[in-house]
Coordinates of C-alpha atoms and ligand atoms in Angstrom, one line a residue:
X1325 CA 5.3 -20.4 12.3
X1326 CA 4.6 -16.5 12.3
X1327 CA 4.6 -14.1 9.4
X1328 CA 6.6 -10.9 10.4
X1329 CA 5.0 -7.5 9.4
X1330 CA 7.4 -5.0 9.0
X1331 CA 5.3 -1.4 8.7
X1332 CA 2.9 -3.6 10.6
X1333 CA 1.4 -0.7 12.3
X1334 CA 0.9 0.9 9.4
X1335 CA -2.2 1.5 7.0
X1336 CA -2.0 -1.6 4.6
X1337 CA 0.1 -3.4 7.1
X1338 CA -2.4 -3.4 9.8
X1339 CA -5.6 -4.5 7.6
X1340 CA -3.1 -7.2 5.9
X1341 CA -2.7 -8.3 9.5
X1342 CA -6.6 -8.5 10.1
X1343 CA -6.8 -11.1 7.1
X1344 CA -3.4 -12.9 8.0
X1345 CA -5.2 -13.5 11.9
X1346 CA -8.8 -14.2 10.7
X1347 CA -7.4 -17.1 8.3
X1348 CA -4.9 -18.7 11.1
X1349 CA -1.8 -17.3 10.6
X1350 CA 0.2 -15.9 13.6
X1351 CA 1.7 -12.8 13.1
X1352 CA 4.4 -10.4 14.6
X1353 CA 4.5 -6.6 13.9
X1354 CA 7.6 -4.6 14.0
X1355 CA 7.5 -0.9 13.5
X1356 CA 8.6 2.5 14.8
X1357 CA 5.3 4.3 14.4
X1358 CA 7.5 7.1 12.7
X1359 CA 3.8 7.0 10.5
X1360 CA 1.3 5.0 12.9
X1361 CA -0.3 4.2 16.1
X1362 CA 0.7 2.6 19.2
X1363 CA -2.7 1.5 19.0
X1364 CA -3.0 0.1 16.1
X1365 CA -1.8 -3.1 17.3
X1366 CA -4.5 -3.4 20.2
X1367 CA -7.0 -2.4 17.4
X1368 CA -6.2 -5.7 15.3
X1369 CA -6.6 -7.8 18.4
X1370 CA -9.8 -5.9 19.4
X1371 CA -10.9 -7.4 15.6
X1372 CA -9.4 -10.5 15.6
X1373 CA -9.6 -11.3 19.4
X1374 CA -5.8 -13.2 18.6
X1375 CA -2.3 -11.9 19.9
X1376 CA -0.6 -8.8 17.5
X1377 CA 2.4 -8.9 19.0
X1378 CA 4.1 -6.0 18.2
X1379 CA 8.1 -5.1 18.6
X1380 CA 8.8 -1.0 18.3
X1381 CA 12.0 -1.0 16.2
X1382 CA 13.8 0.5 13.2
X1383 CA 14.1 -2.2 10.6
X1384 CA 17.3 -0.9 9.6
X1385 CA 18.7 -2.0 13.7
X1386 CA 19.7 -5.1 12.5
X1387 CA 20.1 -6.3 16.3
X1388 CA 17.0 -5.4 17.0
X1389 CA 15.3 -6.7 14.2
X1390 CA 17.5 -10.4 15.1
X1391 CA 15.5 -9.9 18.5
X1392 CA 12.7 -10.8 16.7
X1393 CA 13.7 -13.8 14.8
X1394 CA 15.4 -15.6 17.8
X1395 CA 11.9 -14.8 19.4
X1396 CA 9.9 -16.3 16.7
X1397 CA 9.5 -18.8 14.1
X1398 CA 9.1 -16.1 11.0
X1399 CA 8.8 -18.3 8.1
X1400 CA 7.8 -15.8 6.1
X1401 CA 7.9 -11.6 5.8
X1402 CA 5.7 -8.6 4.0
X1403 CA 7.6 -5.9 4.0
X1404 CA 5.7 -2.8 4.5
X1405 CA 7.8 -0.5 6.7
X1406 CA 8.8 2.3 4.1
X1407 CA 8.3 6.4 4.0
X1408 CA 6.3 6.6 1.3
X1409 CA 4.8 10.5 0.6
X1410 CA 6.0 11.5 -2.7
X1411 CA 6.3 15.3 -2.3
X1412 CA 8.6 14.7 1.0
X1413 CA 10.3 12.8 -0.8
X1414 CA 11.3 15.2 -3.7
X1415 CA 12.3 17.5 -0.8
X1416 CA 14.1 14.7 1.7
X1417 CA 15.6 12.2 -0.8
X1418 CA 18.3 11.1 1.3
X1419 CA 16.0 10.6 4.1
X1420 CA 13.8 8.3 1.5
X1421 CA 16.6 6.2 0.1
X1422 CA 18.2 5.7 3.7
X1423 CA 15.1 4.7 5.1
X1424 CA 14.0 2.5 2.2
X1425 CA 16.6 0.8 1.1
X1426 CA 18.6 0.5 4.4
X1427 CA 15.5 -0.8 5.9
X1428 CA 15.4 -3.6 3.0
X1429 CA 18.8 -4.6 2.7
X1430 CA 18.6 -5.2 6.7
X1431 CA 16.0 -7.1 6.3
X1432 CA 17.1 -9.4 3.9
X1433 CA 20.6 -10.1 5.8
X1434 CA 18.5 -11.2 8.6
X1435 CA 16.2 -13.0 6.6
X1436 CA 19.3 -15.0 5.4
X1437 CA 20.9 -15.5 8.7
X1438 CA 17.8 -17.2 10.0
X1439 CA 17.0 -19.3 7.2
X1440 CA 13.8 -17.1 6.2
X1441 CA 13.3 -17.8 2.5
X1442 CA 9.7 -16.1 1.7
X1443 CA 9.2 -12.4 1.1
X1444 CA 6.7 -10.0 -0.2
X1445 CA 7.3 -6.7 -1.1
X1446 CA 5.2 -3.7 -0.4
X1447 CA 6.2 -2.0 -4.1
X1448 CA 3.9 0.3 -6.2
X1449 CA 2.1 0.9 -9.7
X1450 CA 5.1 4.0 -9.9
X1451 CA 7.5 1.7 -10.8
X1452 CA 5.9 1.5 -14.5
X1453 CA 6.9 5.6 -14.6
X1454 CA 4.9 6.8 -17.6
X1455 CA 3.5 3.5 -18.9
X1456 CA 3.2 3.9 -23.3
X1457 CA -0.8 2.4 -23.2
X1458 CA -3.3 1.1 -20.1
X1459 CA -3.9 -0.9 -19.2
X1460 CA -0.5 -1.8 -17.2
X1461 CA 0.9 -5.3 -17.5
X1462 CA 3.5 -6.8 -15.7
X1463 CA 5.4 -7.2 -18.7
X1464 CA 5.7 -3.4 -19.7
X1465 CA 9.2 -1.8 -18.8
X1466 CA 9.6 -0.3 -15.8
X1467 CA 11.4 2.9 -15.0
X1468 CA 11.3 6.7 -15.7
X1469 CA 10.1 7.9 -12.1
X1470 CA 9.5 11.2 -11.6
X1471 CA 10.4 10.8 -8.1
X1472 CA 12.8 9.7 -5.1
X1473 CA 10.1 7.8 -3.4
X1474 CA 8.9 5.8 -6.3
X1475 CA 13.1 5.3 -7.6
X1476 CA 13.5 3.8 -3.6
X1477 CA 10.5 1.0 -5.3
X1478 CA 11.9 0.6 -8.2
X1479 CA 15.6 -0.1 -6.9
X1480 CA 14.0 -2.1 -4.2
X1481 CA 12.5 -4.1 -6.9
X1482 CA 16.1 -4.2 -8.5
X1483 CA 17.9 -5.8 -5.3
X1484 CA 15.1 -8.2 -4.5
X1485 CA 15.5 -10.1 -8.1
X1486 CA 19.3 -9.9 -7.7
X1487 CA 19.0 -11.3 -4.1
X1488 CA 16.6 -13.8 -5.9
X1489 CA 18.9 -14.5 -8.6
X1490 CA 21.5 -15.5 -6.5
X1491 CA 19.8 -17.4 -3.9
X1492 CA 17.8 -20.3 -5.8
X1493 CA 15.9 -21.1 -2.3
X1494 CA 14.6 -17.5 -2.2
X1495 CA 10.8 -16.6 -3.1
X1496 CA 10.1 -13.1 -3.4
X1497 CA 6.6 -11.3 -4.5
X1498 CA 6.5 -7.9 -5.9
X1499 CA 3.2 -6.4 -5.0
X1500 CA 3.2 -3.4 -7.1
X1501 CA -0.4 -1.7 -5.6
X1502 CA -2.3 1.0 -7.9
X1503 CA -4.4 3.1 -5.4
X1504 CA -4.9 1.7 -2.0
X1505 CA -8.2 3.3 -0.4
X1506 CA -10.9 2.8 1.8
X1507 CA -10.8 1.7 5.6
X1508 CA -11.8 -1.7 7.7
X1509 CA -15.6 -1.7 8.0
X1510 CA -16.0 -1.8 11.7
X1511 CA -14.4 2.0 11.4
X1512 CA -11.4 1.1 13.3
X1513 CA -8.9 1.0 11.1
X1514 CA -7.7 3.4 8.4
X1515 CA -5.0 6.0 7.4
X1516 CA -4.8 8.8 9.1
X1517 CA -2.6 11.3 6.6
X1518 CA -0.7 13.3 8.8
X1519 CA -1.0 17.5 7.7
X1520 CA -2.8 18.4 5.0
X1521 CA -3.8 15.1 2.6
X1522 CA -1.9 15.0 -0.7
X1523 CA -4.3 11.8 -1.7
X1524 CA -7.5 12.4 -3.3
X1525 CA -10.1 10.0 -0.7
X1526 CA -8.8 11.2 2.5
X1527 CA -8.9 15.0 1.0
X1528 CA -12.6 14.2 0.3
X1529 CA -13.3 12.6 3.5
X1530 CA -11.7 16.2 4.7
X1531 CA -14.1 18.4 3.1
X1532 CA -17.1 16.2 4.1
X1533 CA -16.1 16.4 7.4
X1534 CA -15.7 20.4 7.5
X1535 CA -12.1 20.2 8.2
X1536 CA -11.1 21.8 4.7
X1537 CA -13.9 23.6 2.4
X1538 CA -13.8 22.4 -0.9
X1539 CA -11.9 19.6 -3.4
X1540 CA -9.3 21.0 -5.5
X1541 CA -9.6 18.6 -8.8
X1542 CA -5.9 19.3 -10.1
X1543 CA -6.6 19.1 -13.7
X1544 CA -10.0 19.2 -16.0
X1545 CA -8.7 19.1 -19.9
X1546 CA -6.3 15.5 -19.3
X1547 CA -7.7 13.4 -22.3
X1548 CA -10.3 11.5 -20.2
X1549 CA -14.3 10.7 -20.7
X1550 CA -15.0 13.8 -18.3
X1551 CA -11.4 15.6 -18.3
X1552 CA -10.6 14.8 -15.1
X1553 CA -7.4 12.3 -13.9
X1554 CA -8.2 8.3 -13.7
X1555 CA -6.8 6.0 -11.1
X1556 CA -7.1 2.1 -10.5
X1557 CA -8.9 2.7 -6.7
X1558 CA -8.8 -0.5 -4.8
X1559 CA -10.2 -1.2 -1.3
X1560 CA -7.3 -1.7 1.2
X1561 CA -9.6 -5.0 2.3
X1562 CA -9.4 -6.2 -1.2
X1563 CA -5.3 -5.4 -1.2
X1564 CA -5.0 -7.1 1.9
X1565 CA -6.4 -10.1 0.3
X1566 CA -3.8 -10.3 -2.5
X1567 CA -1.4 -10.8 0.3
X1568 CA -2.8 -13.6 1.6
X1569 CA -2.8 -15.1 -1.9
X1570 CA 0.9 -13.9 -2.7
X1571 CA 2.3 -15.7 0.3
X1572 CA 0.3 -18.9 -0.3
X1573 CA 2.1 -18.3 -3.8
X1574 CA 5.8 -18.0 -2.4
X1575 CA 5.3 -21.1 -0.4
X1576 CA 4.9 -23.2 -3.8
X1577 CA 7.0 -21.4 -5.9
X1578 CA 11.2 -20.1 -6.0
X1579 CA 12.8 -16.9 -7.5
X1580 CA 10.6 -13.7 -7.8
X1581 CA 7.4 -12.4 -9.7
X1582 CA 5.5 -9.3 -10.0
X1583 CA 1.7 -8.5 -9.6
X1584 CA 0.1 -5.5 -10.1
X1585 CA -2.8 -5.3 -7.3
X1586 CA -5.5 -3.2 -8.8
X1587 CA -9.1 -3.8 -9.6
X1588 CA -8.2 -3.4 -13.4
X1589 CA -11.1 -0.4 -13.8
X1590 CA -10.1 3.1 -14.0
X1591 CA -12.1 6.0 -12.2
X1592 CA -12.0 9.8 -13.2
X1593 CA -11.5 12.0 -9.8
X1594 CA -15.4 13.4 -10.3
X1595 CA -16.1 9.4 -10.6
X1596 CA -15.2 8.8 -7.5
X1597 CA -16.7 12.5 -6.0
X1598 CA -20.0 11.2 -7.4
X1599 CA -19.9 7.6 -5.6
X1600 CA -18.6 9.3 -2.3
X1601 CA -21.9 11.6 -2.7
X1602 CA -24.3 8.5 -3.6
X1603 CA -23.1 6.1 -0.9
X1604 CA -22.9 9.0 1.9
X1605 CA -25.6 11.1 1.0
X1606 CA -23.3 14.3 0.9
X1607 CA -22.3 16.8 -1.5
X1608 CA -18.7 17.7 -1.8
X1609 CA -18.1 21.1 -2.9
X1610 CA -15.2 21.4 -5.7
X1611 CA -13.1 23.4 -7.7
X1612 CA -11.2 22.8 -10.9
X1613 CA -7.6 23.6 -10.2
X1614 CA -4.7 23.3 -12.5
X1615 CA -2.8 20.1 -13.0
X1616 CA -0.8 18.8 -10.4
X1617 CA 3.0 18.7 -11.6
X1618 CA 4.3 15.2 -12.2
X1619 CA 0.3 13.9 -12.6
X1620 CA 0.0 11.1 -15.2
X1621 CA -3.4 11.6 -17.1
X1622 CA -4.9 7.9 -16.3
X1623 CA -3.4 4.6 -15.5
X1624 CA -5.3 1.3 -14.2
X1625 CA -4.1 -2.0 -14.1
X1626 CA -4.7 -5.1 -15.9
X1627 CA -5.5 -7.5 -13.1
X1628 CA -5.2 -10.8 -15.2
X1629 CA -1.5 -11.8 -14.0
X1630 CA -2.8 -12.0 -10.2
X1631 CA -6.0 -13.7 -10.7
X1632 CA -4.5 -16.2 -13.3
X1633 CA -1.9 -17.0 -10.6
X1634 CA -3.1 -16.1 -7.3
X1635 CA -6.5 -16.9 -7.9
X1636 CA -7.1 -13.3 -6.6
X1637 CA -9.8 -10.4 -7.5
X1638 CA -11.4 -7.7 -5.8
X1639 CA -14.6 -7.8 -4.5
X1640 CA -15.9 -4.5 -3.4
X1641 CA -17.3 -1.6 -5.4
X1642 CA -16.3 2.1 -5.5
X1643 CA -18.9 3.0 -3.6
X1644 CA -18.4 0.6 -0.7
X1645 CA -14.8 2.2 -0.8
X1646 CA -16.3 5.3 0.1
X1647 CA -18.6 4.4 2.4
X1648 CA -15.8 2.5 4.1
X1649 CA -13.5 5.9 4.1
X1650 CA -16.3 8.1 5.4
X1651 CA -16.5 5.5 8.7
X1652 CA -13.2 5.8 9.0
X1653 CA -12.9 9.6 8.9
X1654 CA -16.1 10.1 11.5
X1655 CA -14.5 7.6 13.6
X1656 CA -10.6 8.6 13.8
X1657 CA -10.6 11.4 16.0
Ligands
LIG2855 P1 2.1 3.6 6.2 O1 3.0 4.8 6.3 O2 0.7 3.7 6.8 O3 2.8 2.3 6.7 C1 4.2 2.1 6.7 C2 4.6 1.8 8.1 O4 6.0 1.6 8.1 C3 4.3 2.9 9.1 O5 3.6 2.3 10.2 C4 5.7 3.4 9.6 O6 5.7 3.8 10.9 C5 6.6 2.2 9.3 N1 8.0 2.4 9.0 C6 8.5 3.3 8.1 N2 9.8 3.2 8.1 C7 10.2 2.3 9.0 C8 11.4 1.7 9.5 N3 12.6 2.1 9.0 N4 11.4 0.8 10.5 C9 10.2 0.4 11.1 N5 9.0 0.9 10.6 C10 9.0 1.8 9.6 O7 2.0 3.3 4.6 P2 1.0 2.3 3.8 O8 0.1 3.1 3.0 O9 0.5 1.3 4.8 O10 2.1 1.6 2.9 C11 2.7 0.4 3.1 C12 3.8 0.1 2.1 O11 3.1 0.1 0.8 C13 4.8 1.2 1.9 O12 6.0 0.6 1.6 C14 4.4 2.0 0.8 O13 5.4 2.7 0.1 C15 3.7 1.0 -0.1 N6 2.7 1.6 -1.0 C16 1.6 2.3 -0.5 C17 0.7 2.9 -1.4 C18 -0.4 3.7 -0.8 O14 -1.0 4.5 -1.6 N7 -0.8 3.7 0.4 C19 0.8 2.7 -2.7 C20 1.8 1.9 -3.2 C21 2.8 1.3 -2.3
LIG2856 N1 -6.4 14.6 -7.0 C1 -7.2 15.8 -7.0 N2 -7.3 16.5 -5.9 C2 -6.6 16.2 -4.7 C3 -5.8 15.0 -4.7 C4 -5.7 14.3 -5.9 O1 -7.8 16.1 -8.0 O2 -6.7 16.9 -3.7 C5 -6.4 13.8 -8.2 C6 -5.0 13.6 -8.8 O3 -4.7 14.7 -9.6 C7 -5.1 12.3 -9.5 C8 -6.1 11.5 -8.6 O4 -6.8 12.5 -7.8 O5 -5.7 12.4 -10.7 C9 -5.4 10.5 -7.6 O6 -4.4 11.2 -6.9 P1 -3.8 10.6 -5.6 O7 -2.8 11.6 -5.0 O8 -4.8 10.1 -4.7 O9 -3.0 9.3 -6.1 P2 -1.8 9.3 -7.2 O10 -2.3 8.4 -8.3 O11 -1.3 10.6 -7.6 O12 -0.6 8.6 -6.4 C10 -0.7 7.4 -5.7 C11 0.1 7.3 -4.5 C12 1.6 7.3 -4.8 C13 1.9 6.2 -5.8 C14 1.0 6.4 -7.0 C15 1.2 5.3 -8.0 O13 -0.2 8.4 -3.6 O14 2.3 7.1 -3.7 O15 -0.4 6.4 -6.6 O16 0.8 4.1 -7.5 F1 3.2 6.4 -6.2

């Protein structure tokens, strides 16, 4: 029995695949490195000293992606593969809902063909748009995002409980993440943002590296304890965790739920600046910049739902997030 990774290769997929190997599972990786590493897969057998096998394919080739069944036992998938940077996507929609939900809707006709009943979905904190108070529960309303990447989630989200709905043997988890940071501890796995980061860690890891000069903090007068925007940063070991949990979840239970992944603690931007300089011993020289269009003020999650039901909660601290993200940054190049 194997647990396909689509996006496999990719940031969360590949730390998701450390935990999945470390606990027993086998796993398969399919991706098309259109956003990772042909090494990445060596990497996770490097940590895990087990097999990563990994098939380079388009999820949306639905031939190719049968290859994969007929070659394995998947009994189960986490479906990663997505493009997923929001200003592209503003730019590229039709590239973002092709890819997305092309790559989805493929899936899920192969899952059906080969009797593959249990899914979890890669989806985001987005899909709550401008939530009306924080922290964010499952229950709130959904809807009202400000862009094409986060609309490809929230539609995703949409055909998964339809395909759910109609098909009583199907188990589906919504994973809807907050902010994913951090890297694997031994320093060989972590995201490396392609151009110039649009993400707030990896643009800090940036300056303390000298590869850009200073921290632009995109707004100082939100309504916040210090004026600055506050996220739900959680460490992409911790996330990788949840999935663990949400699959052990699927195997128990039909039709499809929603988690928020989060730590269910809010940081300001000079929050995490301040932990990055503690646990580093750095100083990271900023500026206060305007707002960033389309910026929500602060949102964090409420964390109950998944540790009531998945008997799941994070376990490292800010500051081990950035100490995680530095390694990762000295050690990528
Ligand atoms: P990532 O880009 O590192 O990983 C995605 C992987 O999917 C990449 O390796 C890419 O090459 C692959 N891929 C994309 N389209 C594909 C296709 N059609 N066929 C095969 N492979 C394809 O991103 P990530 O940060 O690991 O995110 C994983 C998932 O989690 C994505 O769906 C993303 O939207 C979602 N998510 C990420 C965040 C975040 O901040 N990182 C937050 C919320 C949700
Ligand atoms: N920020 C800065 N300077 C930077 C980058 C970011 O001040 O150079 C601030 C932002 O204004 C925001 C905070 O840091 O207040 C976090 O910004 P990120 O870009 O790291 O994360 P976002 O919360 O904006 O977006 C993330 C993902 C999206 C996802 C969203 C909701 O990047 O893909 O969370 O889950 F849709």
């Amino acid at each position: 029995m194997a647990v396909l990774l689509t996006g496999g290769a990719g940031y969360i997929g590949s730390h998701t695949a450390v935990e999945l190997l470390s606990a027993g599972y086998q796993v398969v990786l399919a991706d098309n490195f259109c956003n990772s590493s042909p090494q990445v897969p060596r990497r996770i057998e490097q940590l895990t000293g087990k097999p990563a096998p990994i098939y380079q394919l388009d999820v949306r080739d639905a031939d190719a992606l049968e290859q994969v069944f007929k070659e394995n036992q998947v009994d189960a998938v986490i479906h990663f593969a997505g493009l997923k940077a929001v200003g592209e996507s503003v730019e590229r929609p039709l590239l973002y809902y092709r890819n997305n939900l092309d790559a989805t809707l493929t899936l899920l006709e192969v899952m059906a063909k080969y009797s593959c009943h249990r899914l979890i979905f890669s989806s985001s904190a987005t899909v709550y748009g401008d939530p009306e108070r924080v922290p964010v529960n499952e229950d709130m309303p959904v809807g009202g995002c400000s862009n094409p990447y986060g609309r490809t989630k929230l539609m995703i989200e949409q055909i998964l409980l339809d395909a759910a709905a109609a098909d009583p043997g199907l188990s589906v988890v919504l994973l809807r993440y907050f902010n994913p940071v951090g890297a694997h501890p031994s320093g060989l796995l972590g995201e490396k943002p392609n151009g110039i980061p649009n993400n707030l860690m990896p643009y800090i890891t940036q300056v303390a590296a000298g590869i850009r000069d200073h921290l632009n903090v995109f707004g100082n007068d939100y309504p916040t304890p210090d004026g600055t925007g506050v996220r739900d940063y959680i460490h992409v070991c911790d996330l990788a965790e949840g999935h663990l949990r949400a699959l052990e979840y699927a195997e128990t239970h039909r039709g499809a739920e929603a988690f928020n992944l989060g730590t269910g603690v809010g940081y300001s931007v000079l929050d995490v600046v301040h932990a990055f300089e503690r646990a580093n011993g750095l100083t990271i020289p900023l500026v206060f910049a305007p707002r960033r269009a389309g910026d929500l003020p602060a949102y964090w999650a409420d964390a109950e739902k998944a540790a009531r039901l998945l008997n799941w909660r994070t376990r490292r601290s800010l500051e081990q997030m950035c100490a995680d993200s530095w390694r990762w940054q000295r050690n990528c190049d």
